[in-house]
Structure formats: C-alpha cells, structure tokens
Amino acid sequence: MIMGVKDYVAEAKAATGTISADDAHSGDCIILDVREAGELAQTGRVAGSVHVPRGFLEARADPSAETADAGLTGALDKNLPVYVLCASGARAAMAAKTLTEMGYNAKSIEGGLKGWRECGLPVETL
C-alpha cells in the first residue's frame, strides 16, 4: 500500500499529539509558524511567533548548524514546548514530528492558523 499525505499527517499527529489554539495561546511556549513568507504576508501571523518555512526546518532547528534560528533553538535550552502552526495543520503535524525526532517537545496546533482565527485569537498583519 502506498502512503498518501493524509496517512503521513495522521501518523505525525499520532506520534506527537496536538494542542488546541486556546491552550497554545495561554501557555509558556514558542509558537513556530512553518508557512511560506508569502502566506504570512497574505494572512498575517501570530504575534511573537517564530517563522521558519517548513523547507528550512531541519537546518534552522539544529543548534549546531550555522543556519540555526536562535528563536527556535532557544526552546531546547529553556525546555519550552514548541507549538507548530501552518495554514490548516498538515505541514505543522509533519514539522512537529520532525522536531520531536530532533529532541524538541513539539505538537501541532489543531486547525492551524484557520483554527487560531476560529477561536478568536489575535493575528497581526505584516
């Protein structure tokens, strides 16, 4: 049987779990947005979130890499959870699984930015 994207997303969510937007908003955490820059420009972003496009995640999450993002790798030093956000949740689930494999405490935010907005939580425009 060939696995499709829905299978990979379900597997990732089962491996790492998810968190509601309300719980992510109220917690002491790092919110990581893995959408592309154009998506942020069109739809805004969660204030204070760290932006690392999914395609650069491994390079920016590796604290020993020259390309490491201190906003993200600081989660390891501070033992903070990383709650991952994309447009609707699929990329975030796969990114959370990758981060977990790299040693982070990561979960995807249910429903992505769409779910965040549906909860009435703030989004800033760029």
Short mmCIF file of C-alpha atoms in Angstrom, two decimals:
data_model
loop_
_atom_site.label_atom_id
_atom_site.label_comp_id
_atom_site.label_asym_id
_atom_site.label_seq_id
_atom_site.Cartn_x
_atom_site.Cartn_y
_atom_site.Cartn_z
CA MET A 1 0.00 0.00 0.00
CA ILE A 2 1.24 3.45 -0.89
CA MET A 3 1.02 6.05 1.87
CA GLY A 4 -0.52 9.38 0.95
CA VAL A 5 -0.18 12.75 2.62
CA LYS A 6 -3.22 12.11 4.82
CA ASP A 7 -1.51 8.96 6.10
CA TYR A 8 1.68 10.86 6.90
CA VAL A 9 -0.25 13.61 8.69
CA ALA A 10 -2.25 11.08 10.73
CA GLU A 11 0.94 9.25 11.64
CA ALA A 12 2.62 12.50 12.68
CA LYS A 13 -0.33 13.58 14.83
CA ALA A 14 -0.44 10.17 16.50
CA ALA A 15 3.28 10.35 17.25
CA THR A 16 3.34 13.87 18.70
CA GLY A 17 -0.19 14.85 19.61
CA THR A 18 -1.89 18.17 19.04
CA ILE A 19 -2.85 21.15 21.15
CA SER A 20 -5.83 23.45 20.83
CA ALA A 21 -5.24 27.01 19.73
CA ASP A 22 -6.65 28.28 23.04
CA ASP A 23 -4.23 26.13 25.06
CA ALA A 24 -1.28 27.09 22.86
CA HIS A 25 -2.16 30.77 23.24
CA SER A 26 -2.26 30.59 27.02
CA GLY A 27 0.87 28.51 27.55
CA ASP A 28 4.53 29.31 28.12
CA CYS A 29 5.84 28.14 24.76
CA ILE A 30 7.32 29.01 21.42
CA ILE A 31 4.85 29.18 18.57
CA LEU A 32 6.53 28.19 15.33
CA ASP A 33 4.95 29.15 12.01
CA VAL A 34 6.13 26.89 9.17
CA ARG A 35 4.21 28.60 6.36
CA GLU A 36 5.92 30.30 3.45
CA ALA A 37 6.69 34.04 3.63
CA GLY A 38 4.02 34.82 1.04
CA GLU A 39 1.38 33.16 3.20
CA LEU A 40 2.34 35.33 6.17
CA ALA A 41 2.13 38.43 4.00
CA GLN A 42 -1.35 37.46 2.81
CA THR A 43 -2.93 36.22 6.02
CA GLY A 44 -0.85 37.62 8.88
CA ARG A 45 0.81 35.79 11.73
CA VAL A 46 0.54 35.07 15.41
CA ALA A 47 2.27 37.89 17.29
CA GLY A 48 5.60 36.80 18.70
CA SER A 49 5.74 33.60 16.69
CA VAL A 50 8.97 32.33 15.17
CA HIS A 51 8.85 31.92 11.39
CA VAL A 52 10.79 29.07 9.78
CA PRO A 53 9.39 27.79 6.47
CA ARG A 54 8.91 24.00 6.50
CA GLY A 55 11.56 23.52 3.83
CA PHE A 56 14.24 25.02 6.11
CA LEU A 57 13.13 23.42 9.37
CA GLU A 58 15.88 20.85 9.91
CA ALA A 59 18.64 23.35 9.15
CA ARG A 60 17.17 26.03 11.41
CA ALA A 61 16.27 23.65 14.26
CA ASP A 62 19.75 22.11 14.52
CA PRO A 63 21.53 24.13 17.22
CA SER A 64 24.94 23.06 15.88
CA ALA A 65 24.24 24.33 12.35
CA GLU A 66 25.42 27.73 11.14
CA THR A 67 21.86 28.27 9.90
CA ALA A 68 20.27 27.66 13.33
CA ASP A 69 17.47 30.01 14.35
CA ALA A 70 18.06 31.14 17.94
CA GLY A 71 14.36 31.87 18.37
CA LEU A 72 13.66 28.20 17.81
CA THR A 73 16.73 26.52 19.31
CA GLY A 74 16.20 28.53 22.50
CA ALA A 75 13.30 26.17 23.19
CA LEU A 76 15.81 23.39 23.81
CA ASP A 77 17.84 25.50 26.26
CA LYS A 78 14.75 26.67 28.13
CA ASN A 79 12.93 23.33 27.92
CA LEU A 80 9.92 25.07 26.36
CA PRO A 81 7.35 23.30 24.23
CA VAL A 82 7.15 24.26 20.58
CA TYR A 83 3.64 24.50 19.16
CA VAL A 84 3.71 24.39 15.39
CA LEU A 85 1.33 26.25 13.12
CA CYS A 86 0.66 26.24 9.38
CA ALA A 87 -2.43 27.17 7.37
CA SER A 88 -4.63 24.24 8.37
CA GLY A 89 -2.48 21.75 10.30
CA ALA A 90 -0.94 19.24 7.87
CA ARG A 91 2.53 20.76 7.47
CA ALA A 92 2.58 21.60 11.16
CA ALA A 93 1.92 17.98 12.13
CA MET A 94 4.79 16.73 9.99
CA ALA A 95 7.06 19.52 11.26
CA ALA A 96 6.19 18.68 14.88
CA LYS A 97 7.14 15.05 14.24
CA THR A 98 10.48 16.14 12.78
CA LEU A 99 11.15 18.43 15.73
CA THR A 100 10.27 15.66 18.18
CA GLU A 101 12.76 13.38 16.45
CA MET A 102 15.35 16.17 16.86
CA GLY A 103 14.77 16.34 20.62
CA TYR A 104 12.15 19.08 20.89
CA ASN A 105 8.89 18.86 22.84
CA ALA A 106 6.65 19.69 19.87
CA LYS A 107 2.96 19.46 18.99
CA SER A 108 0.91 20.87 16.16
CA ILE A 109 -1.82 23.43 16.78
CA GLU A 110 -5.19 21.97 15.82
CA GLY A 111 -6.55 23.58 12.66
CA GLY A 112 -3.50 25.76 12.05
CA LEU A 113 -3.97 29.49 11.56
CA LYS A 114 -7.52 28.81 10.44
CA GLY A 115 -8.27 27.19 13.81
CA TRP A 116 -6.45 30.01 15.59
CA ARG A 117 -8.70 32.58 13.92
CA GLU A 118 -11.85 30.49 14.55
CA CYS A 119 -11.04 30.67 18.29
CA GLY A 120 -10.97 34.47 18.00
CA LEU A 121 -7.29 34.68 18.87
CA PRO A 122 -5.23 37.66 17.67
CA VAL A 123 -3.37 37.71 14.38
CA GLU A 124 -1.14 40.58 13.31
CA THR A 125 -0.81 41.76 9.74
CA LEU A 126 2.57 42.33 8.17
#
